[in-house]
Amino acid sequence: MSRRPLLAIVGAATVLLPLLVAHPFVLSLATQALIWALLASSWDLLSGYTGQISFGHAGFFALGAYTAAATSKHLGLSSWVGMALGATVAALVGLGAAFPALRLRGHYLALVTLALAELIRLVAQNWLAVTGGPFGIYDFGSFTGLPASGLARARAAYLLVAVIAAVGLGLMLYVCHKTRAGRGFRAIREDEVLAESLGINTTAYKLLAFGVSSGLAGLAGTLYAYYIQLVSPTVASAATTSLVIGMAVFGGLGTIWGPALGAILLFAINEGLRFIGVVYNLIAVGLVIMVFVIFLPRGLAGLRLRREERTLRRDAAMTGAGGSGA
């Protein structure tokens, strides 16, 4: 199945879900899964497409969440303004971090982004007046204009998050597949030195990737904050980044839609195994990721790629056989 029919099926299922499911708990899980899908795809834009490995996306996620929560609680701003501010702050911090990190590659860049996320976590944990410290920030209002509770709220919140996540994913797909920036991202990932020798402005493209990726991670954080109604320092932890990377690898790096699908499925597995306890749950999810890395290193998206490669080899063999017979 090609990408367009697959996306059409997924889109139709996403739209129809609130009509087919009449249970707020199921819609709540689906809403959270979409938030994680947006976060995993934002990481893939920077690390999967551009090859700039980031261990700091939990920090950008937390920045968006804390900015939205704090501006709504302390300044009384609406959720729409909070979402815009959260995404903007995360994007600006991502750009600010990108400037000194541009000289770094590979593991060194990963360590810098990890340190940034840890710095954000420490600030969130100790800035009591704004962030609430270790207990987090809460009681700051939900999405503006949504019903107060019940099935109606669950449906409305799900559709709102689904639309925003779809717009974010659509933006990433368009940038990566239809613009010069997308070609620049892939060139940097394959060989940055060669890309520079071909006249590609690698600095500008890496800054763009950092800005867009961190901004979308911040947007996912704002959705998380307004939906969960609690933001604590744990959202900026290394465990959050590890889970996001696992989701992206599970779905398939460098595809945008693959990490989104991987996030939804891995979140479902994580929630489905919650009854076995936190420790065993983490072990089970880790084993699932390990199996995929070993036996399907290109993730779920690799299944389609392998089928396409087999088709190309078969067509090439038939063409060769026809040519030799002539």
mmCIF file of C-alpha atoms in Angstrom:
data_model
loop_
_atom_site.group_PDB
_atom_site.id
_atom_site.type_symbol
_atom_site.label_atom_id
_atom_site.label_comp_id
_atom_site.label_asym_id
_atom_site.label_seq_id
_atom_site.Cartn_x
_atom_site.Cartn_y
_atom_site.Cartn_z
ATOM 1 C CA MET A 1 0.000 0.000 0.000
ATOM 2 C CA SER A 2 1.404 3.422 -0.950
ATOM 3 C CA ARG A 3 1.707 6.311 1.457
ATOM 4 C CA ARG A 4 -1.358 8.271 0.322
ATOM 5 C CA PRO A 5 -3.963 5.484 0.733
ATOM 6 C CA LEU A 6 -2.425 4.585 4.094
ATOM 7 C CA LEU A 7 -2.620 8.182 5.299
ATOM 8 C CA ALA A 8 -6.203 8.434 4.016
ATOM 9 C CA ILE A 9 -7.215 5.325 5.979
ATOM 10 C CA VAL A 10 -5.497 6.565 9.142
ATOM 11 C CA GLY A 11 -7.099 9.988 8.726
ATOM 12 C CA ALA A 12 -10.576 8.525 8.278
ATOM 13 C CA ALA A 13 -10.132 6.288 11.322
ATOM 14 C CA THR A 14 -8.957 9.280 13.367
ATOM 15 C CA VAL A 15 -11.997 11.363 12.420
ATOM 16 C CA LEU A 16 -14.502 8.556 12.996
ATOM 17 C CA LEU A 17 -13.091 7.405 16.340
ATOM 18 C CA PRO A 18 -15.098 9.844 18.524
ATOM 19 C CA LEU A 19 -18.293 8.712 16.771
ATOM 20 C CA LEU A 20 -17.540 5.003 17.135
ATOM 21 C CA VAL A 21 -16.232 5.108 20.711
ATOM 22 C CA ALA A 22 -18.528 6.270 23.500
ATOM 23 C CA HIS A 23 -16.105 5.851 26.394
ATOM 24 C CA PRO A 24 -14.178 8.881 27.736
ATOM 25 C CA PHE A 25 -11.303 6.683 28.962
ATOM 26 C CA VAL A 26 -10.605 5.256 25.499
ATOM 27 C CA LEU A 27 -10.773 8.724 23.954
ATOM 28 C CA SER A 28 -8.408 9.970 26.664
ATOM 29 C CA LEU A 29 -5.836 7.318 25.742
ATOM 30 C CA ALA A 30 -6.246 8.122 22.048
ATOM 31 C CA THR A 31 -5.737 11.829 22.740
ATOM 32 C CA GLN A 32 -2.535 11.190 24.688
ATOM 33 C CA ALA A 33 -1.292 8.863 21.943
ATOM 34 C CA LEU A 34 -1.702 11.644 19.371
ATOM 35 C CA ILE A 35 0.289 14.033 21.564
ATOM 36 C CA TRP A 36 3.127 11.503 21.776
ATOM 37 C CA ALA A 37 2.878 10.968 18.012
ATOM 38 C CA LEU A 38 3.474 14.677 17.410
ATOM 39 C CA LEU A 39 6.424 14.674 19.819
ATOM 40 C CA ALA A 40 8.035 11.573 18.281
ATOM 41 C CA SER A 41 7.690 12.978 14.763
ATOM 42 C CA SER A 42 9.208 16.304 15.835
ATOM 43 C CA TRP A 43 12.262 14.404 17.120
ATOM 44 C CA ASP A 44 12.434 12.471 13.852
ATOM 45 C CA LEU A 45 12.489 15.698 11.848
ATOM 46 C CA LEU A 46 15.739 16.716 13.531
ATOM 47 C CA SER A 47 17.384 13.363 14.173
ATOM 48 C CA GLY A 48 15.872 11.045 11.573
ATOM 49 C CA TYR A 49 15.789 13.415 8.613
ATOM 50 C CA THR A 50 18.682 15.750 9.349
ATOM 51 C CA GLY A 51 20.890 13.342 11.286
ATOM 52 C CA GLN A 52 21.388 15.744 14.221
ATOM 53 C CA ILE A 53 20.967 13.412 17.197
ATOM 54 C CA SER A 54 19.086 15.086 20.040
ATOM 55 C CA PHE A 55 18.719 13.788 23.580
ATOM 56 C CA GLY A 56 17.029 16.998 24.653
ATOM 57 C CA HIS A 57 13.540 16.869 23.199
ATOM 58 C CA ALA A 58 12.049 16.209 26.613
ATOM 59 C CA GLY A 59 13.361 19.657 27.513
ATOM 60 C CA PHE A 60 11.595 21.345 24.579
ATOM 61 C CA PHE A 61 8.453 19.364 25.419
ATOM 62 C CA ALA A 62 8.672 20.584 29.024
ATOM 63 C CA LEU A 63 9.321 24.183 27.946
ATOM 64 C CA GLY A 64 6.122 24.223 25.928
ATOM 65 C CA ALA A 65 4.155 22.606 28.741
ATOM 66 C CA TYR A 66 5.477 24.887 31.489
ATOM 67 C CA THR A 67 5.131 28.053 29.400
ATOM 68 C CA ALA A 68 1.512 27.272 28.590
ATOM 69 C CA ALA A 69 0.666 26.284 32.164
ATOM 70 C CA ALA A 70 2.466 29.225 33.787
ATOM 71 C CA THR A 71 1.035 31.894 31.474
ATOM 72 C CA SER A 72 -2.489 30.571 31.985
ATOM 73 C CA LYS A 73 -2.143 30.223 35.769
ATOM 74 C CA HIS A 74 -0.181 33.363 36.622
ATOM 75 C CA LEU A 75 -1.229 35.716 33.794
ATOM 76 C CA GLY A 76 -4.718 34.424 33.081
ATOM 77 C CA LEU A 77 -4.083 33.949 29.357
ATOM 78 C CA SER A 78 -6.280 31.666 27.278
ATOM 79 C CA SER A 79 -5.117 28.245 26.154
ATOM 80 C CA TRP A 80 -4.796 29.455 22.546
ATOM 81 C CA VAL A 81 -2.337 32.162 23.540
ATOM 82 C CA GLY A 82 -0.583 29.704 25.844
ATOM 83 C CA MET A 83 -0.134 27.193 23.026
ATOM 84 C CA ALA A 84 1.322 29.839 20.724
ATOM 85 C CA LEU A 85 3.689 31.095 23.437
ATOM 86 C CA GLY A 86 4.750 27.576 24.429
ATOM 87 C CA ALA A 87 5.640 26.597 20.876
ATOM 88 C CA THR A 88 7.433 29.921 20.302
ATOM 89 C CA VAL A 89 9.516 29.719 23.486
ATOM 90 C CA ALA A 90 10.545 26.138 22.710
ATOM 91 C CA ALA A 91 11.495 27.106 19.147
ATOM 92 C CA LEU A 92 13.558 30.090 20.311
ATOM 93 C CA VAL A 93 15.387 28.034 22.936
ATOM 94 C CA GLY A 94 16.010 25.363 20.304
ATOM 95 C CA LEU A 95 17.486 27.968 17.973
ATOM 96 C CA GLY A 96 19.562 29.406 20.806
ATOM 97 C CA ALA A 97 20.918 25.972 21.619
ATOM 98 C CA ALA A 98 21.594 25.269 17.953
ATOM 99 C CA PHE A 99 24.054 28.148 17.505
ATOM 100 C CA PRO A 100 26.796 26.839 19.831
ATOM 101 C CA ALA A 101 25.951 23.247 18.920
ATOM 102 C CA LEU A 102 26.458 23.757 15.182
ATOM 103 C CA ARG A 103 30.147 22.956 15.492
ATOM 104 C CA LEU A 104 29.334 19.650 17.174
ATOM 105 C CA ARG A 105 28.258 16.392 15.607
ATOM 106 C CA GLY A 106 27.285 12.906 16.662
ATOM 107 C CA HIS A 107 27.708 12.028 20.321
ATOM 108 C CA TYR A 108 28.964 15.499 21.279
ATOM 109 C CA LEU A 109 25.785 17.137 19.996
ATOM 110 C CA ALA A 110 23.696 14.506 21.777
ATOM 111 C CA LEU A 111 25.459 15.256 25.076
ATOM 112 C CA VAL A 112 24.884 19.008 24.711
ATOM 113 C CA THR A 113 21.158 18.533 24.096
ATOM 114 C CA LEU A 114 20.959 16.091 27.011
ATOM 115 C CA ALA A 115 22.597 18.692 29.270
ATOM 116 C CA LEU A 116 20.090 21.303 28.072
ATOM 117 C CA ALA A 117 17.150 19.058 28.957
ATOM 118 C CA GLU A 118 18.633 18.384 32.389
ATOM 119 C CA LEU A 119 19.129 22.134 32.928
ATOM 120 C CA ILE A 120 15.475 22.747 32.065
ATOM 121 C CA ARG A 121 14.426 19.994 34.475
ATOM 122 C CA LEU A 122 16.501 21.486 37.310
ATOM 123 C CA VAL A 123 15.067 24.960 36.719
ATOM 124 C CA ALA A 124 11.543 23.537 36.724
ATOM 125 C CA GLN A 125 12.236 21.647 39.939
ATOM 126 C CA ASN A 126 13.664 24.625 41.832
ATOM 127 C CA TRP A 127 11.794 27.693 40.522
ATOM 128 C CA LEU A 128 9.029 27.299 43.094
ATOM 129 C CA ALA A 129 7.230 30.593 42.489
ATOM 130 C CA VAL A 130 6.588 29.874 38.805
ATOM 131 C CA THR A 131 6.753 26.119 38.251
ATOM 132 C CA GLY A 132 5.595 24.827 41.623
ATOM 133 C CA GLY A 133 8.845 22.973 42.187
ATOM 134 C CA PRO A 134 8.842 19.175 42.545
ATOM 135 C CA PHE A 135 5.058 19.089 42.888
ATOM 136 C CA GLY A 136 4.554 20.773 39.530
ATOM 137 C CA ILE A 137 2.019 23.304 38.370
ATOM 138 C CA TYR A 138 -1.712 22.568 38.242
ATOM 139 C CA ASP A 139 -5.126 24.221 38.375
ATOM 140 C CA PHE A 140 -4.416 26.439 35.370
ATOM 141 C CA GLY A 141 -7.460 25.735 33.213
ATOM 142 C CA SER A 142 -7.973 23.462 30.249
ATOM 143 C CA PHE A 143 -8.661 24.134 26.578
ATOM 144 C CA THR A 144 -10.716 27.305 26.238
ATOM 145 C CA GLY A 145 -14.300 26.735 25.120
ATOM 146 C CA LEU A 146 -14.489 22.970 25.685
ATOM 147 C CA PRO A 147 -17.283 21.311 27.711
ATOM 148 C CA ALA A 148 -16.457 20.930 31.389
ATOM 149 C CA SER A 149 -16.543 17.143 31.669
ATOM 150 C CA GLY A 150 -17.980 13.878 30.430
ATOM 151 C CA LEU A 151 -18.103 12.314 26.984
ATOM 152 C CA ALA A 152 -18.691 15.649 25.252
ATOM 153 C CA ARG A 153 -15.426 17.044 26.626
ATOM 154 C CA ALA A 154 -13.522 13.863 25.757
ATOM 155 C CA ARG A 155 -14.745 14.007 22.163
ATOM 156 C CA ALA A 156 -14.061 17.720 21.761
ATOM 157 C CA ALA A 157 -10.574 17.485 23.297
ATOM 158 C CA TYR A 158 -9.718 14.495 21.126
ATOM 159 C CA LEU A 159 -10.808 16.252 17.922
ATOM 160 C CA LEU A 160 -8.927 19.420 18.881
ATOM 161 C CA VAL A 161 -5.698 17.539 19.561
ATOM 162 C CA ALA A 162 -6.188 15.425 16.423
ATOM 163 C CA VAL A 163 -6.536 18.513 14.231
ATOM 164 C CA ILE A 164 -3.481 20.235 15.728
ATOM 165 C CA ALA A 165 -1.394 17.043 15.521
ATOM 166 C CA ALA A 166 -2.500 16.497 11.915
ATOM 167 C CA VAL A 167 -1.515 20.059 10.987
ATOM 168 C CA GLY A 168 1.881 19.607 12.664
ATOM 169 C CA LEU A 169 2.508 16.276 10.954
ATOM 170 C CA GLY A 170 1.311 17.668 7.631
ATOM 171 C CA LEU A 171 3.701 20.604 7.967
ATOM 172 C CA MET A 172 6.629 18.271 8.621
ATOM 173 C CA LEU A 173 5.705 15.979 5.716
ATOM 174 C CA TYR A 174 5.401 18.944 3.357
ATOM 175 C CA VAL A 175 8.699 20.497 4.418
ATOM 176 C CA CYS A 176 10.572 17.196 4.187
ATOM 177 C CA HIS A 177 9.144 15.961 0.886
ATOM 178 C CA LYS A 178 8.158 19.032 -1.140
ATOM 179 C CA THR A 179 10.709 21.746 -0.382
ATOM 180 C CA ARG A 180 14.397 22.446 -0.870
ATOM 181 C CA ALA A 181 14.752 22.358 2.899
ATOM 182 C CA GLY A 182 13.769 18.693 2.932
ATOM 183 C CA ARG A 183 16.409 17.888 0.324
ATOM 184 C CA GLY A 184 18.898 19.895 2.355
ATOM 185 C CA PHE A 185 18.013 17.936 5.504
ATOM 186 C CA ARG A 186 18.597 14.609 3.762
ATOM 187 C CA ALA A 187 21.861 15.809 2.225
ATOM 188 C CA ILE A 188 23.174 16.806 5.666
ATOM 189 C CA ARG A 189 22.156 13.444 7.073
ATOM 190 C CA GLU A 190 23.943 11.486 4.347
ATOM 191 C CA ASP A 191 27.180 13.513 4.203
ATOM 192 C CA GLU A 192 27.432 17.011 5.648
ATOM 193 C CA VAL A 193 30.884 17.706 4.182
ATOM 194 C CA LEU A 194 29.742 16.693 0.703
ATOM 195 C CA ALA A 195 26.599 18.797 1.100
ATOM 196 C CA GLU A 196 28.718 21.848 1.924
ATOM 197 C CA SER A 197 30.963 21.207 -1.078
ATOM 198 C CA LEU A 198 27.857 21.174 -3.293
ATOM 199 C CA GLY A 199 26.914 24.653 -2.098
ATOM 200 C CA ILE A 200 24.210 23.674 0.390
ATOM 201 C CA ASN A 201 23.991 26.086 3.320
ATOM 202 C CA THR A 202 24.178 23.429 6.014
ATOM 203 C CA THR A 203 24.201 25.988 8.837
ATOM 204 C CA ALA A 204 20.897 27.520 7.758
ATOM 205 C CA TYR A 205 19.242 24.153 7.260
ATOM 206 C CA LYS A 206 20.386 22.827 10.627
ATOM 207 C CA LEU A 207 19.080 25.970 12.323
ATOM 208 C CA LEU A 208 15.768 25.533 10.511
ATOM 209 C CA ALA A 209 15.564 21.885 11.567
ATOM 210 C CA PHE A 210 16.330 22.768 15.192
ATOM 211 C CA GLY A 211 13.782 25.582 15.239
ATOM 212 C CA VAL A 212 10.902 23.702 13.615
ATOM 213 C CA SER A 213 11.587 20.486 15.531
ATOM 214 C CA SER A 214 11.840 22.131 18.953
ATOM 215 C CA GLY A 215 8.822 24.348 18.228
ATOM 216 C CA LEU A 216 6.643 21.358 17.375
ATOM 217 C CA ALA A 217 7.922 19.520 20.459
ATOM 218 C CA GLY A 218 6.886 22.571 22.486
ATOM 219 C CA LEU A 219 3.474 22.534 20.804
ATOM 220 C CA ALA A 220 3.073 18.899 21.851
ATOM 221 C CA GLY A 221 4.008 19.989 25.380
ATOM 222 C CA THR A 222 1.264 22.635 25.430
ATOM 223 C CA LEU A 223 -1.312 20.053 24.352
ATOM 224 C CA TYR A 224 -0.073 17.736 27.092
ATOM 225 C CA ALA A 225 -0.324 20.485 29.714
ATOM 226 C CA TYR A 226 -3.838 21.610 28.870
ATOM 227 C CA TYR A 227 -5.103 18.056 28.546
ATOM 228 C CA ILE A 228 -3.446 16.381 31.548
ATOM 229 C CA GLN A 229 -3.816 19.513 33.730
ATOM 230 C CA LEU A 230 -0.546 18.850 35.539
ATOM 231 C CA VAL A 231 3.046 19.607 34.561
ATOM 232 C CA SER A 232 5.871 18.318 36.764
ATOM 233 C CA PRO A 233 9.672 18.157 36.297
ATOM 234 C CA THR A 234 9.430 14.504 35.239
ATOM 235 C CA VAL A 235 8.283 15.570 31.751
ATOM 236 C CA ALA A 236 11.828 16.881 31.147
ATOM 237 C CA SER A 237 13.528 13.702 32.336
ATOM 238 C CA ALA A 238 15.838 11.498 30.304
ATOM 239 C CA ALA A 239 13.182 8.771 30.536
ATOM 240 C CA THR A 240 10.842 10.916 28.436
ATOM 241 C CA THR A 241 13.484 11.408 25.754
ATOM 242 C CA SER A 242 14.293 7.689 25.791
ATOM 243 C CA LEU A 243 10.633 6.837 25.268
ATOM 244 C CA VAL A 244 10.361 9.302 22.382
ATOM 245 C CA ILE A 245 13.457 7.886 20.689
ATOM 246 C CA GLY A 246 12.094 4.375 21.194
ATOM 247 C CA MET A 247 8.822 5.392 19.546
ATOM 248 C CA ALA A 248 10.657 6.867 16.563
ATOM 249 C CA VAL A 249 12.870 3.799 16.132
ATOM 250 C CA PHE A 250 9.839 1.530 16.529
ATOM 251 C CA GLY A 251 8.044 3.366 13.723
ATOM 252 C CA GLY A 252 10.992 3.959 11.410
ATOM 253 C CA LEU A 253 13.452 6.843 11.277
ATOM 254 C CA GLY A 254 13.371 9.444 8.540
ATOM 255 C CA THR A 255 9.725 8.984 7.570
ATOM 256 C CA ILE A 256 7.724 11.350 9.878
ATOM 257 C CA TRP A 257 4.593 9.165 9.615
ATOM 258 C CA GLY A 258 6.516 6.117 10.850
ATOM 259 C CA PRO A 259 7.376 7.623 14.266
ATOM 260 C CA ALA A 260 3.788 8.882 14.584
ATOM 261 C CA LEU A 261 2.461 5.366 14.006
ATOM 262 C CA GLY A 262 5.151 3.909 16.263
ATOM 263 C CA ALA A 263 4.220 6.325 19.044
ATOM 264 C CA ILE A 264 0.541 5.388 18.866
ATOM 265 C CA LEU A 265 1.239 1.644 18.908
ATOM 266 C CA LEU A 266 3.936 1.798 21.584
ATOM 267 C CA PHE A 267 1.737 3.996 23.770
ATOM 268 C CA ALA A 268 -1.060 1.452 23.364
ATOM 269 C CA ILE A 269 1.306 -1.372 24.371
ATOM 270 C CA ASN A 270 2.541 0.643 27.341
ATOM 271 C CA GLU A 271 -0.998 1.324 28.571
ATOM 272 C CA GLY A 272 -2.161 -2.218 27.860
ATOM 273 C CA LEU A 273 0.604 -3.666 30.029
ATOM 274 C CA ARG A 274 0.152 -1.222 32.896
ATOM 275 C CA PHE A 275 -1.505 -3.930 35.012
ATOM 276 C CA ILE A 276 1.789 -5.848 35.358
ATOM 277 C CA GLY A 277 3.424 -3.006 37.280
ATOM 278 C CA VAL A 278 5.674 -0.096 36.375
ATOM 279 C CA VAL A 279 8.980 -1.995 36.398
ATOM 280 C CA TYR A 280 7.778 -4.969 34.367
ATOM 281 C CA ASN A 281 5.920 -2.616 32.052
ATOM 282 C CA LEU A 282 9.142 -0.762 31.220
ATOM 283 C CA ILE A 283 10.960 -4.060 30.738
ATOM 284 C CA ALA A 284 8.260 -5.298 28.354
ATOM 285 C CA VAL A 285 8.286 -2.091 26.296
ATOM 286 C CA GLY A 286 12.086 -2.187 26.185
ATOM 287 C CA LEU A 287 12.017 -5.782 24.941
ATOM 288 C CA VAL A 288 9.569 -4.846 22.179
ATOM 289 C CA ILE A 289 11.893 -2.064 21.019
ATOM 290 C CA MET A 290 14.935 -4.363 21.191
ATOM 291 C CA VAL A 291 13.221 -7.014 19.064
ATOM 292 C CA PHE A 292 12.358 -4.425 16.437
ATOM 293 C CA VAL A 293 15.869 -2.990 16.399
ATOM 294 C CA ILE A 294 17.352 -6.477 15.922
ATOM 295 C CA PHE A 295 14.914 -7.989 13.426
ATOM 296 C CA LEU A 296 13.441 -4.886 11.780
ATOM 297 C CA PRO A 297 16.025 -2.105 12.131
ATOM 298 C CA ARG A 298 14.075 0.245 9.870
ATOM 299 C CA GLY A 299 10.973 -0.033 12.036
ATOM 300 C CA LEU A 300 7.371 -0.349 10.909
ATOM 301 C CA ALA A 301 8.054 1.888 7.928
ATOM 302 C CA GLY A 302 10.716 -0.606 6.870
ATOM 303 C CA LEU A 303 7.992 -3.151 6.086
ATOM 304 C CA ARG A 304 6.747 -0.987 3.229
ATOM 305 C CA LEU A 305 10.278 -0.186 2.096
ATOM 306 C CA ARG A 306 11.213 -3.875 2.022
ATOM 307 C CA ARG A 307 8.147 -4.662 -0.073
ATOM 308 C CA GLU A 308 9.021 -1.882 -2.507
ATOM 309 C CA GLU A 309 12.605 -3.141 -2.752
ATOM 310 C CA ARG A 310 11.398 -6.679 -3.494
ATOM 311 C CA THR A 311 9.104 -5.301 -6.200
ATOM 312 C CA LEU A 312 11.963 -3.353 -7.773
ATOM 313 C CA ARG A 313 14.244 -6.404 -7.725
ATOM 314 C CA ARG A 314 11.526 -8.554 -9.294
ATOM 315 C CA ASP A 315 10.877 -5.972 -11.999
ATOM 316 C CA ALA A 316 14.605 -5.674 -12.674
ATOM 317 C CA ALA A 317 14.937 -9.451 -12.924
ATOM 318 C CA MET A 318 12.005 -9.678 -15.333
ATOM 319 C CA THR A 319 13.436 -6.852 -17.431
ATOM 320 C CA GLY A 320 16.818 -8.579 -17.527
ATOM 321 C CA ALA A 321 15.244 -11.888 -18.474
ATOM 322 C CA GLY A 322 13.242 -10.234 -21.221
ATOM 323 C CA GLY A 323 16.326 -8.479 -22.569
ATOM 324 C CA SER A 324 18.416 -11.645 -22.609
ATOM 325 C CA GLY A 325 15.601 -13.563 -24.319
ATOM 326 C CA ALA A 326 15.462 -10.942 -27.058
#
